[in-house]
XYZ file of C-alpha atoms in Angstrom:
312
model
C 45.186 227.086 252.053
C 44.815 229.712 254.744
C 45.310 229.058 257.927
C 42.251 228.292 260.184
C 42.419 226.542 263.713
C 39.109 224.951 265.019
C 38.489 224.473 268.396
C 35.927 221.556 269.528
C 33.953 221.432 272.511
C 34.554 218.015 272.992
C 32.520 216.665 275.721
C 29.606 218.275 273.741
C 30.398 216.726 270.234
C 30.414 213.208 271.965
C 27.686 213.473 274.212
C 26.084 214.398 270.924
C 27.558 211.458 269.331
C 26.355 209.213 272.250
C 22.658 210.492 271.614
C 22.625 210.295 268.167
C 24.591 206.950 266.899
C 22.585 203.817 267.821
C 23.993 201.968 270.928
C 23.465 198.532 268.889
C 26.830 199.371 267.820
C 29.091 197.425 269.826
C 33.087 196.391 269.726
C 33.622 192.886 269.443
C 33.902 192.371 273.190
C 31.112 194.230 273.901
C 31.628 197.588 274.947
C 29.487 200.355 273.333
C 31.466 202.365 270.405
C 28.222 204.510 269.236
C 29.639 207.914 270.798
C 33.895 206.609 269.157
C 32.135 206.480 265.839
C 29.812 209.333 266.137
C 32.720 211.664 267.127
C 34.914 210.769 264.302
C 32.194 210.977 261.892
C 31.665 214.859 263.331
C 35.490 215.623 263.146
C 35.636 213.941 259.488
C 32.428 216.087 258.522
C 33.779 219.327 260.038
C 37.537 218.668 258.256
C 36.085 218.429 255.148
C 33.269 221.130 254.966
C 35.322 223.754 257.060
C 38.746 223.119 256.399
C 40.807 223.726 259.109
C 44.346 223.520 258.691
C 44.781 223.180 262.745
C 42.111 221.145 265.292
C 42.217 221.325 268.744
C 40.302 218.672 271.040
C 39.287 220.552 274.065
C 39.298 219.184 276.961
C 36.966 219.340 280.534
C 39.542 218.672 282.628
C 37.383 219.637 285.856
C 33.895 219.798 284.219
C 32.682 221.950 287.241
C 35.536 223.665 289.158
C 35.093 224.518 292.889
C 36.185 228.315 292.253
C 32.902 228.719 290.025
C 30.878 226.470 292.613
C 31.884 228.592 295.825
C 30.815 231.306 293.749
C 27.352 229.782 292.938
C 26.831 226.906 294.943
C 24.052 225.472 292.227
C 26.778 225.715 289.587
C 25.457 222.675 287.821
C 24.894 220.820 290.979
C 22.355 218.882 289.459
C 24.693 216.600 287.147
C 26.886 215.580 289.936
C 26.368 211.677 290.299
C 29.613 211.849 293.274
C 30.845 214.695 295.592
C 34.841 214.292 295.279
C 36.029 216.543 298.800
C 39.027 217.992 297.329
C 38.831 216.380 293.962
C 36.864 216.646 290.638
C 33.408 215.921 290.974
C 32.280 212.781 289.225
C 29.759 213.975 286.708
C 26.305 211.903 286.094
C 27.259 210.262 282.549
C 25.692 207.183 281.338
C 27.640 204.461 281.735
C 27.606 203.016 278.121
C 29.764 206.544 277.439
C 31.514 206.881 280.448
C 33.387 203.468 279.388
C 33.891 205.216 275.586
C 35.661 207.938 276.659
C 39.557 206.569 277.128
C 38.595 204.990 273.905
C 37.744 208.261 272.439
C 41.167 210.029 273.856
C 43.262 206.764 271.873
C 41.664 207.562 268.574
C 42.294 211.458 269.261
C 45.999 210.174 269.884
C 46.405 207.783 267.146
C 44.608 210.593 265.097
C 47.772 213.049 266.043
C 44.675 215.868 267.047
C 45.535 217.603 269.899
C 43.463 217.431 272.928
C 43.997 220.519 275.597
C 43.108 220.979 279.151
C 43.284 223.311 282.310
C 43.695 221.579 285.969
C 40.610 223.749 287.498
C 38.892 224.966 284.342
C 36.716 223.585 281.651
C 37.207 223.307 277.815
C 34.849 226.683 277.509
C 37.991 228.428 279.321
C 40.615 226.359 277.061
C 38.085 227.839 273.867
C 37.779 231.673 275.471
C 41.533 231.067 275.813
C 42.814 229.965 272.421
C 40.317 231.876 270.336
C 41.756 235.193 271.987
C 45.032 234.498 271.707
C 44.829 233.088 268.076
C 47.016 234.555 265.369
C 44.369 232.630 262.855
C 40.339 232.723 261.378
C 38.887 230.738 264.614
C 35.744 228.139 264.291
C 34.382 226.987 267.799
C 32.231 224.394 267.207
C 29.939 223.853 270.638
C 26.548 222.750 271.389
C 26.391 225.408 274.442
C 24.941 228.702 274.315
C 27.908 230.478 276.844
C 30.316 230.506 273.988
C 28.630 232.688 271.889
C 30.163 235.478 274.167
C 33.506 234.541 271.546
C 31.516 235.438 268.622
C 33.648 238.398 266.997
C 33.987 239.295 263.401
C 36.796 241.623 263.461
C 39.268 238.862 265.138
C 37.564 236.348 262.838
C 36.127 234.353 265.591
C 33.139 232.631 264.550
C 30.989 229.855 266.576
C 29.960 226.430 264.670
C 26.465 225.578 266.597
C 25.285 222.331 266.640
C 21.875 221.801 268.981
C 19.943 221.544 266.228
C 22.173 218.689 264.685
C 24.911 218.074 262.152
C 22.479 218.715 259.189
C 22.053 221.722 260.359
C 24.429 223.651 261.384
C 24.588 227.393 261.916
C 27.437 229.382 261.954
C 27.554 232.360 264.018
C 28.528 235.936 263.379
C 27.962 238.835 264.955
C 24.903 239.460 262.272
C 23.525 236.246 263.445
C 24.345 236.650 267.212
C 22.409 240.026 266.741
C 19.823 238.390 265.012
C 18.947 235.813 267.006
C 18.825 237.695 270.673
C 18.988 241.328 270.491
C 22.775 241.607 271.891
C 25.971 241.763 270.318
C 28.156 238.997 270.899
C 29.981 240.778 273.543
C 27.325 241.785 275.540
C 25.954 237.884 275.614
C 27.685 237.104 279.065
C 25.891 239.148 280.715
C 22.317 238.409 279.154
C 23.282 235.208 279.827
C 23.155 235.951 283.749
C 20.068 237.978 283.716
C 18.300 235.085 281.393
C 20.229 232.489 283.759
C 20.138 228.424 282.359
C 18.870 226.012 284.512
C 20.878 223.392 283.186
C 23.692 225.123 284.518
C 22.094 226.123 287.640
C 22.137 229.851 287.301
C 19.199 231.305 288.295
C 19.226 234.614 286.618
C 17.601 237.299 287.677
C 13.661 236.551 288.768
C 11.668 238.607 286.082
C 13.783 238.994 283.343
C 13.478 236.918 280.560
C 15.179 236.549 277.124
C 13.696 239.887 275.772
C 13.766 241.679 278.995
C 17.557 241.415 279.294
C 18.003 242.352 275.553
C 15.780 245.379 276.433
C 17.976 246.447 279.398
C 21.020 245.788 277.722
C 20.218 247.903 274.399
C 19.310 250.988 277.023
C 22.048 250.528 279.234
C 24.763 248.712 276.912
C 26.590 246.492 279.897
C 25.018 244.580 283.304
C 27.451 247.457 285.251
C 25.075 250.361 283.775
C 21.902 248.522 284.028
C 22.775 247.589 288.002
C 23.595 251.454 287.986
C 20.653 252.494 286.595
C 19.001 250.339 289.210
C 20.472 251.399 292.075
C 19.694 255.169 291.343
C 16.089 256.062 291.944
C 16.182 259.206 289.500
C 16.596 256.765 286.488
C 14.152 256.324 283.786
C 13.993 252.766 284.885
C 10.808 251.097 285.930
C 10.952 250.792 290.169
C 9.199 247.315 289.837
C 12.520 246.726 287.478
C 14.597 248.162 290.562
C 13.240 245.509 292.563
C 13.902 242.566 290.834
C 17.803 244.146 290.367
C 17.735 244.852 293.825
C 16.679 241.003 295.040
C 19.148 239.630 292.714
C 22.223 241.874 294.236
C 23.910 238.994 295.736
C 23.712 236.864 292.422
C 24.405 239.177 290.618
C 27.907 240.110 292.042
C 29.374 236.412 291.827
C 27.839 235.795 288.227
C 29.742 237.351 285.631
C 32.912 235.429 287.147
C 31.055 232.449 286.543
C 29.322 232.920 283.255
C 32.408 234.495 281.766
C 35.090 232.302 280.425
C 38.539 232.614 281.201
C 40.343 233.880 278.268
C 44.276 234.069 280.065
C 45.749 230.471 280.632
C 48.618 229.039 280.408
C 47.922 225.880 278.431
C 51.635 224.893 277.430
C 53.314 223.857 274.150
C 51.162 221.809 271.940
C 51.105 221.351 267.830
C 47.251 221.739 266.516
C 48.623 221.361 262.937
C 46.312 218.619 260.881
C 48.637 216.376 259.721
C 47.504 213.101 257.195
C 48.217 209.998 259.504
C 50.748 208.107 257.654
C 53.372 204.567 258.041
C 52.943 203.137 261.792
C 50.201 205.674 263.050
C 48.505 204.739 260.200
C 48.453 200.980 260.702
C 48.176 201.925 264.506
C 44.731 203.512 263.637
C 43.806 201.189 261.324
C 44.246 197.755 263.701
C 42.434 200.243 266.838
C 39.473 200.701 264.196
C 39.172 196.852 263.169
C 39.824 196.208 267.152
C 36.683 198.113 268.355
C 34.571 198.098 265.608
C 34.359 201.334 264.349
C 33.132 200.613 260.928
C 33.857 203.561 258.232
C 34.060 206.111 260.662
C 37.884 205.654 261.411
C 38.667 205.785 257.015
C 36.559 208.389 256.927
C 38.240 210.632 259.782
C 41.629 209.516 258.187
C 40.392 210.589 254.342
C 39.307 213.977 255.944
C 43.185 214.670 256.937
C 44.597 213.604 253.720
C 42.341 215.982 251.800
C 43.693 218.756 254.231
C 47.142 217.890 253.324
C 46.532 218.056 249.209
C 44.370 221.405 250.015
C 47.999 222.559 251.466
């Protein structure tokens, strides 16, 4: 089998989970397992149908860091349930997940699948980071629009999108990326600051919508010629476009920093190798799956890796 690493947005797989696995399902002590369960029933499905031979589990380790929020002080503002002066902000998460989570890094663990984080970055920056830098095909597999600016067919990096559900699935190219919004994958980070998201808290630029910034971007290929184009009054470009560049100067010079994801960190020595879970880890998976209920998603997850290793 050829080797192919897959990178997981974790945070959105489980939230995912969480949303879609009914929270009737509870350990025997109580706690909710709906978003353990669902998780491991979206890495067994992805094992099997995509076949990595190497999974990472990445990680938010700060979920909103302060460099992006000095930048843009809105920077997702609106999920912060605590302010943490110096810390990581505590993020609003129900608390039937919030309690899931350690349980969810023990079964990643017992599992042997990596999970990698950044002090002061989030798992977007881990993905922008290890799909560069891989010497391998790349699957990201993401519920969030941002990483489509990875999408890139001649390193082999493709995007596994999953808003619309497990079911269906669509895997990204840069045909598809095309497709879908006018832009090629690398010019996505900056559509995706003109267009702004509101559940990020970016405001974009007033005026310019979805086909707008497609528009703009075909003409003038990158945000730096468009604001160019703007800024020079001899330009084909519309004035009442000028304006609306013109209002949005300020945004516009912090944004790309904070839409772009960091591709250059040093994340350490790790082994994102699948490997079948065998002897004590085995048993040690086994006894955490009959301990918390999790039902056939834990043989399932462990079947996955053993039909990795007789693919090999």
């Amino acid at each position: 089998m050829a080797d192919r690493l897959m990178l997981l947005d974790t945070a959105s797989l489980y939230f995912r989970a969480f949303y879609g696995v009914p929270d009737s399902l509870k350990a025997p002590n109580g706690t909710p397992v709906n978003a353990v369960r669902g998780l491991l029933d979206i890495i067994a499905r992805l094992v099997a149908d995509f076949e990595p031979t190497h999974l990472v589990a990445c990680w938010d380790d700060d979920w909103r860091p302060q460099w992006r929020v000095d930048l843009i002080p809105s920077y997702k503002a609106h999920r912060v349930e605590a302010a943490v002066p110096g810390g990581v902000d505590v993020e609003e998460t129900p608390d039937p997940l919030d309690v899931q989570v350690p349980l969810i890094r023990e079964a990643l663990a017992l599992l042997g699948i990596a999970r990698v984080g950044a002090a002061e970055h989030e798992a977007d920056d881990v993905i922008g980071t290890l799909a560069t830098g891989a010497s391998m095909p790349v699957d990201v597999v993401t519920g969030d629009r941002d990483l489509f600016q990875l999408v890139d067919d001649a390193a082999s990096v493709r995007v596994i999108y999953t808003a619309r559900g497990m079911s269906r699935l669509e895997v990204l190219t840069d045909e598809t990326v095309v497709a879908k919004y006018g832009v090629l994958p690398q010019q996505y980070a900056d559509f995706a600051v003109m267009r702004g998201d509101a559940s990020d808290g970016l405001p974009g630029v007033a005026g310019v919508g979805e086909k707008t910034a497609a528009s703009l971007l075909k003409q003038y290929v990158d945000l730096e010629g468009i604001i160019a184009a703007a800024s020079d009054v001899s330009s084909p470009m519309a004035a009442g476009m000028r304006a609306k560049f013109a209002a949005a100067g300020p945004y516009l010079e912090v944004a790309p920093t904070v839409v772009e994801v960091v591709r250059d960190l040093e994340l350490g020595e790790f082994d994102a190798r699948l490997e079948p879970v065998t002897g004590e880890r085995r048993a040690a998976a086994e006894m955490f799956a009959e301990q918390w209920n999790l039902g056939g998603s834990m043989p399932r997850v462990l079947a996955a890796l053993d039909g990795v290793a007789r693919a090999e």
